[in-house]
Amino acid sequence: MIMVRSLVANGRSLRMVTTAWQQVFAQTRSGALATFASSNQSLPQKIKELREATNAPMMECKKALMSPDVNGDISRALDFLRKQGVAKASTKVAGREAREGLVGLSISNDGSKGCVIKISSETDFASRSREFANLLEEASEKIIDNELIVQDEANPSDYTELMKQSKIITNLVDDAILGIRENLSIEEVQYFESDGNSRLAGYVHGKSPHSYKAGSTAVIVELIGADDAATNNLEHKMEEAGKKLAMHIVATRPQYISKEDVPPDVIQKEKQILMEQLLDSKDLNKPENILNKIVEGRLEKYFSEVCLNEQPHVVEEKSPKVSSVLGKLGIQVKRYHLSSIR
């Protein structure tokens, strides 16, 4: 009988302890966790969803969701992580130089708009990640699709600074910083838009394993066609020729399109260098007209090294001159841009 009474007493005590803990749990739920009572998702489910969206650590996602200002709302949690998490990450990586990175290239399907964007990271490990490649691809596509840039050739803009001030682009970078946990920086943005009688083409070299639109080097080329440039046949030729030309530019890295684009002072300096070389050679005693011809000949060699049109096309069979290849197609190069992480 005494044992039975003891068991009963212990049972009552156990029920009292259990009730006390239930009250504590109820009070807790009525506070920070009460917000989840009205949602179909549990706290772990929301944490999982937030982690998938941001790649942020689990405890930071939990902290964000349980913040009084967030009150369990996913969209508010995203803002919280941007403000708190990115600030924390930025403080953590402050002063650490971003030396690695990738270049992203995006060209619209009709070849009328194109964008090159270079973003740096601290380590090669980060730049080779899927998150980083996705950042380059998404940022370059948004610049085109959302028409974040309006080209005005009469009043050219600093596209890099424009995109550094764009909330759409900076949010993408901030989200990537949150997941990658490194200092990321927009280094360069170039934007091309066709004038209606031209077509854009490009090439990405050293592609990321996660995206064909991001790599170590990217080139965008604008080609001008003849009056019938709108025909499908010529458009196809321009697209194919443009891609090959972009590959050539990656390999040879010309500084100018044609000889006419080389500044006079650069030509004069090169002539001076060539003449000084002759003074130290066995050709010094030759007549002046012969020396001038030697200089002009070497100057042509210089042009073939720095001018795109004068270079042998390394992608075409037998390497004909670039101007010859394009001339047969009725195509000219209006402009190009090469961007490389190194």
Coordinates of C-alpha atoms in Angstrom, one line a residue:
M1 CA 0.0 0.0 0.0
I2 CA 2.8 2.4 0.9
M3 CA 4.5 1.5 -2.5
V4 CA 1.3 2.2 -4.4
R5 CA 0.9 5.6 -2.7
S6 CA 4.5 6.4 -3.5
L7 CA 3.9 5.6 -7.1
V8 CA 0.8 7.7 -7.2
A9 CA 2.6 10.6 -5.6
N10 CA 5.5 10.2 -8.1
G11 CA 3.0 10.1 -10.9
R12 CA 1.4 13.4 -9.7
S13 CA 4.8 14.9 -9.4
L14 CA 5.7 13.8 -12.9
R15 CA 2.4 15.2 -14.3
M16 CA 3.2 18.5 -12.5
V17 CA 6.7 18.7 -14.0
T18 CA 5.3 17.8 -17.5
T19 CA 2.6 20.5 -17.2
A20 CA 5.2 23.0 -16.1
W21 CA 7.3 22.3 -19.2
Q22 CA 4.2 22.5 -21.4
Q23 CA 3.5 25.9 -20.0
V24 CA 7.1 27.1 -20.7
F25 CA 6.9 25.7 -24.3
A26 CA 3.5 27.4 -24.8
Q27 CA 5.0 30.7 -23.6
T28 CA 7.9 30.3 -26.0
R29 CA 5.6 29.6 -28.9
S30 CA 3.4 32.6 -28.0
G31 CA 6.6 34.7 -28.4
A32 CA 9.2 34.3 -31.1
L33 CA 7.7 31.1 -32.5
A34 CA 4.1 32.1 -32.5
T35 CA 4.5 33.4 -36.0
F36 CA 4.8 29.9 -37.4
A37 CA 1.4 28.9 -35.9
S38 CA -0.4 30.7 -38.8
S39 CA 1.8 29.1 -41.5
N40 CA 1.7 25.7 -43.0
Q41 CA 5.5 25.5 -42.9
S42 CA 7.4 24.5 -39.8
L43 CA 10.5 26.4 -38.7
P44 CA 12.8 23.7 -40.0
Q45 CA 11.0 23.8 -43.4
K46 CA 11.4 27.6 -43.5
I47 CA 15.1 27.3 -42.6
K48 CA 15.6 24.8 -45.4
E49 CA 13.8 27.0 -47.9
L50 CA 15.9 30.0 -46.8
R51 CA 19.1 28.1 -47.0
E52 CA 18.3 26.9 -50.5
A53 CA 17.5 30.4 -51.6
T54 CA 20.6 32.0 -50.1
N55 CA 23.2 29.3 -49.3
A56 CA 23.6 31.0 -45.9
P57 CA 24.5 28.9 -42.8
M58 CA 21.7 27.2 -41.0
M59 CA 22.0 29.1 -37.8
E60 CA 22.0 32.5 -39.6
C61 CA 18.8 31.4 -41.4
K62 CA 17.2 30.5 -38.1
K63 CA 18.3 33.7 -36.5
A64 CA 16.8 35.7 -39.4
L65 CA 13.5 33.9 -39.3
M66 CA 13.2 34.3 -35.5
S67 CA 14.1 38.0 -35.5
P68 CA 11.1 40.1 -34.2
D69 CA 11.3 42.3 -37.3
V70 CA 11.1 39.3 -39.6
N71 CA 8.4 37.5 -37.7
G72 CA 8.9 34.3 -39.7
D73 CA 8.3 35.9 -43.1
I74 CA 10.6 34.4 -45.8
S75 CA 10.8 37.6 -47.9
R76 CA 11.6 39.7 -44.7
A77 CA 14.2 37.0 -43.8
L78 CA 15.9 37.5 -47.1
D79 CA 16.1 41.2 -46.5
F80 CA 17.4 40.6 -43.0
L81 CA 20.2 38.3 -44.3
R82 CA 21.1 40.9 -46.9
K83 CA 21.4 43.6 -44.4
Q84 CA 22.9 41.6 -41.5
G85 CA 24.5 38.7 -43.1
V86 CA 26.1 40.6 -46.0
A87 CA 27.3 43.3 -43.6
K88 CA 28.8 40.6 -41.4
A89 CA 30.5 38.9 -44.4
S90 CA 31.7 42.2 -45.8
T91 CA 33.3 43.1 -42.4
K92 CA 34.8 39.7 -42.2
V93 CA 36.4 39.9 -45.7
A94 CA 37.2 43.7 -45.6
G95 CA 40.6 44.4 -46.8
R96 CA 41.0 41.1 -48.5
E97 CA 41.8 41.7 -52.2
A98 CA 39.6 40.0 -54.8
R99 CA 42.1 38.6 -57.3
E100 CA 40.3 35.7 -58.9
G101 CA 36.9 35.8 -60.7
L102 CA 35.1 35.2 -64.0
V103 CA 33.8 37.1 -67.0
G104 CA 30.2 36.6 -68.1
L105 CA 28.8 37.1 -71.6
S106 CA 25.2 37.4 -72.7
I107 CA 23.9 38.2 -76.2
S108 CA 20.2 38.4 -77.0
N109 CA 18.8 35.8 -79.4
D110 CA 18.4 38.3 -82.2
G111 CA 22.0 39.5 -81.8
S112 CA 20.9 43.1 -81.1
K113 CA 22.1 43.5 -77.5
G114 CA 25.1 42.1 -75.7
C115 CA 26.8 42.5 -72.3
V116 CA 30.1 41.6 -70.8
I117 CA 30.5 41.7 -67.0
K118 CA 33.5 40.9 -65.0
I119 CA 33.2 40.1 -61.3
S120 CA 36.1 39.3 -59.0
S121 CA 36.4 36.9 -56.1
E122 CA 39.1 36.3 -53.5
T123 CA 39.9 32.6 -54.4
D124 CA 39.8 30.3 -57.4
F125 CA 37.7 28.0 -55.3
A126 CA 34.9 30.5 -55.1
S127 CA 35.1 31.5 -58.8
R128 CA 34.8 27.8 -59.8
S129 CA 31.7 27.3 -57.7
R130 CA 28.2 26.9 -59.2
E131 CA 26.9 29.9 -57.2
F132 CA 29.5 32.2 -58.8
A133 CA 28.9 31.0 -62.3
N134 CA 25.1 31.5 -61.7
L135 CA 25.8 35.1 -60.5
L136 CA 27.7 35.9 -63.7
E137 CA 25.1 34.4 -66.0
E138 CA 22.1 35.9 -64.2
A139 CA 23.6 39.4 -63.9
S140 CA 24.6 39.5 -67.6
E141 CA 21.1 38.3 -68.7
K142 CA 19.3 40.8 -66.4
I143 CA 21.3 43.7 -67.8
I144 CA 19.9 42.8 -71.2
D145 CA 16.4 41.5 -70.4
N146 CA 15.5 44.2 -68.0
E147 CA 17.0 47.0 -70.2
L148 CA 19.0 48.3 -67.3
I149 CA 21.2 50.2 -69.7
V150 CA 20.1 52.6 -72.5
Q151 CA 22.9 53.2 -74.9
D152 CA 23.6 56.7 -76.0
E153 CA 26.7 56.9 -78.2
A154 CA 26.6 60.6 -78.2
N155 CA 26.8 60.6 -74.4
P156 CA 28.5 57.4 -73.4
S157 CA 28.0 56.2 -69.9
D158 CA 30.2 54.5 -67.4
Y159 CA 28.4 51.2 -67.5
T160 CA 30.4 49.7 -64.6
E161 CA 29.4 52.5 -62.3
L162 CA 25.8 52.3 -63.5
M163 CA 25.6 48.6 -62.6
K164 CA 27.3 49.2 -59.2
Q165 CA 24.3 51.5 -58.4
S166 CA 21.7 49.1 -59.8
K167 CA 19.7 47.6 -57.0
I168 CA 18.8 44.6 -59.2
I169 CA 22.5 43.8 -59.8
T170 CA 23.8 44.7 -56.3
N171 CA 21.1 42.4 -54.8
L172 CA 22.4 39.5 -56.9
V173 CA 26.0 40.2 -55.8
D174 CA 24.9 40.5 -52.1
D175 CA 23.1 37.2 -52.2
A176 CA 26.2 35.6 -53.7
I177 CA 28.4 37.1 -51.0
L178 CA 26.1 35.6 -48.4
G179 CA 26.4 32.1 -49.8
I180 CA 30.0 32.1 -51.0
R181 CA 31.4 34.0 -48.0
E182 CA 34.0 36.0 -49.9
N183 CA 34.5 39.5 -51.1
L184 CA 33.0 39.9 -54.6
S185 CA 33.3 43.0 -56.6
I186 CA 31.9 44.2 -60.0
E187 CA 35.1 45.1 -61.9
E188 CA 33.8 45.9 -65.4
V189 CA 30.6 46.1 -67.4
Q190 CA 30.5 46.7 -71.2
Y191 CA 27.2 46.9 -73.1
F192 CA 26.7 46.8 -76.9
E193 CA 23.5 47.5 -78.8
S194 CA 23.0 47.1 -82.5
D195 CA 22.1 50.1 -84.7
G196 CA 19.8 47.9 -86.8
N197 CA 22.3 47.2 -89.5
S198 CA 24.7 45.2 -87.4
R199 CA 24.8 42.0 -85.4
L200 CA 26.6 41.0 -82.2
A201 CA 28.5 37.8 -81.6
G202 CA 30.8 36.6 -78.9
Y203 CA 32.9 33.9 -77.4
V204 CA 33.8 32.8 -73.9
H205 CA 37.2 31.2 -73.3
G206 CA 38.2 29.0 -70.3
K207 CA 34.5 28.3 -69.6
S208 CA 33.2 27.6 -66.1
P209 CA 32.2 23.9 -65.6
H210 CA 28.8 25.2 -64.5
S211 CA 28.0 27.7 -67.3
Y212 CA 28.9 28.2 -70.9
K213 CA 28.3 31.9 -70.5
A214 CA 31.0 32.5 -67.9
G215 CA 34.8 32.0 -68.2
S216 CA 38.2 33.5 -67.7
T217 CA 38.0 35.6 -70.9
A218 CA 35.1 36.9 -73.0
V219 CA 34.9 38.8 -76.3
I220 CA 31.9 40.6 -77.8
V221 CA 32.1 41.8 -81.4
E222 CA 29.8 44.0 -83.5
L223 CA 29.8 43.4 -87.2
I224 CA 28.3 45.7 -89.9
G225 CA 26.7 44.1 -92.9
A226 CA 25.8 45.4 -96.4
D227 CA 22.4 46.9 -97.2
D228 CA 20.8 43.4 -97.3
A229 CA 22.0 42.6 -93.8
A230 CA 18.4 41.7 -92.7
T231 CA 18.5 38.6 -94.9
N232 CA 18.7 35.3 -92.9
N233 CA 21.7 34.1 -95.0
L234 CA 23.8 37.1 -94.2
E235 CA 22.7 37.2 -90.6
H236 CA 23.9 33.6 -90.3
K237 CA 27.2 34.4 -91.9
M238 CA 27.7 37.4 -89.6
E239 CA 27.0 35.3 -86.5
E240 CA 29.4 32.5 -87.6
A241 CA 32.1 35.0 -88.7
G242 CA 31.6 37.0 -85.5
K243 CA 32.1 33.9 -83.3
K244 CA 35.3 32.9 -85.1
L245 CA 36.6 36.5 -85.0
A246 CA 35.9 36.6 -81.2
M247 CA 37.9 33.4 -80.8
H248 CA 40.7 34.9 -82.9
I249 CA 40.7 38.1 -80.7
V250 CA 41.1 35.9 -77.6
A251 CA 44.2 34.3 -79.1
T252 CA 45.9 37.4 -80.6
R253 CA 44.5 40.3 -78.4
P254 CA 44.8 43.2 -81.0
Q255 CA 44.8 46.7 -79.8
Y256 CA 43.1 48.4 -82.7
I257 CA 40.7 47.5 -85.5
S258 CA 42.6 49.0 -88.4
K259 CA 45.8 50.9 -89.2
E260 CA 43.7 54.1 -89.4
D261 CA 42.7 53.6 -85.7
V262 CA 46.3 53.8 -84.5
P263 CA 47.0 57.2 -83.0
P264 CA 49.7 59.3 -85.0
D265 CA 51.8 59.7 -81.9
V266 CA 51.9 55.9 -81.4
I267 CA 53.0 55.5 -85.0
Q268 CA 55.7 58.2 -84.7
K269 CA 57.0 56.6 -81.5
E270 CA 57.2 53.2 -83.2
K271 CA 59.0 54.6 -86.2
Q272 CA 61.5 56.2 -83.8
I273 CA 62.1 52.9 -82.1
L274 CA 62.6 51.1 -85.4
M275 CA 65.0 53.8 -86.6
E276 CA 67.0 53.5 -83.4
Q277 CA 67.2 49.7 -84.0
L278 CA 68.7 50.4 -87.4
L279 CA 71.4 52.6 -85.9
D280 CA 72.7 49.6 -84.0
S281 CA 72.6 47.3 -87.0
K282 CA 74.6 46.5 -90.2
D283 CA 72.0 48.4 -92.2
L284 CA 73.2 51.8 -90.9
N285 CA 75.4 52.5 -93.9
K286 CA 72.6 51.9 -96.5
P287 CA 71.1 54.9 -98.4
E288 CA 68.3 56.9 -96.6
N289 CA 65.6 55.8 -99.0
I290 CA 66.5 52.1 -98.3
L291 CA 66.4 52.8 -94.6
N292 CA 63.0 54.3 -94.9
K293 CA 61.7 51.3 -96.8
I294 CA 63.1 49.0 -94.1
V295 CA 61.3 51.1 -91.4
E296 CA 58.0 51.0 -93.4
G297 CA 58.3 47.3 -93.9
R298 CA 58.8 46.7 -90.2
L299 CA 56.0 49.1 -89.4
E300 CA 53.7 47.0 -91.5
K301 CA 54.8 44.0 -89.4
Y302 CA 53.9 46.1 -86.3
F303 CA 50.4 46.8 -87.7
S304 CA 49.9 43.0 -88.4
E305 CA 50.5 42.4 -84.7
V306 CA 48.3 45.2 -83.2
C307 CA 45.6 45.8 -85.8
L308 CA 42.8 43.3 -86.1
N309 CA 42.2 43.8 -89.8
E310 CA 45.9 43.2 -90.6
Q311 CA 46.3 40.1 -88.6
P312 CA 46.4 36.6 -90.1
H313 CA 43.1 34.9 -89.0
V314 CA 44.3 32.1 -86.7
V315 CA 40.9 30.4 -86.7
E316 CA 40.5 30.2 -90.5
E317 CA 42.3 27.5 -92.6
K318 CA 45.6 28.8 -94.0
S319 CA 45.3 31.9 -91.8
P320 CA 44.3 34.5 -94.4
K321 CA 44.3 38.2 -93.4
V322 CA 41.2 39.1 -91.3
S323 CA 40.2 41.9 -93.6
S324 CA 40.3 39.5 -96.6
V325 CA 38.0 37.0 -94.8
L326 CA 35.5 39.7 -93.8
G327 CA 35.7 41.4 -97.2
K328 CA 34.6 38.3 -99.0
L329 CA 31.5 38.2 -96.8
G330 CA 30.7 41.9 -97.2
I331 CA 31.2 42.4 -93.4
Q332 CA 33.2 45.0 -91.4
V333 CA 34.1 45.2 -87.7
K334 CA 32.4 48.2 -86.1
R335 CA 33.8 47.5 -82.6
Y336 CA 34.8 44.8 -80.2
H337 CA 35.7 44.4 -76.5
L338 CA 37.8 41.8 -74.7
S339 CA 37.6 41.3 -71.0
S340 CA 39.8 38.9 -69.1
I341 CA 40.2 38.1 -65.4
R342 CA 44.0 38.0 -65.9

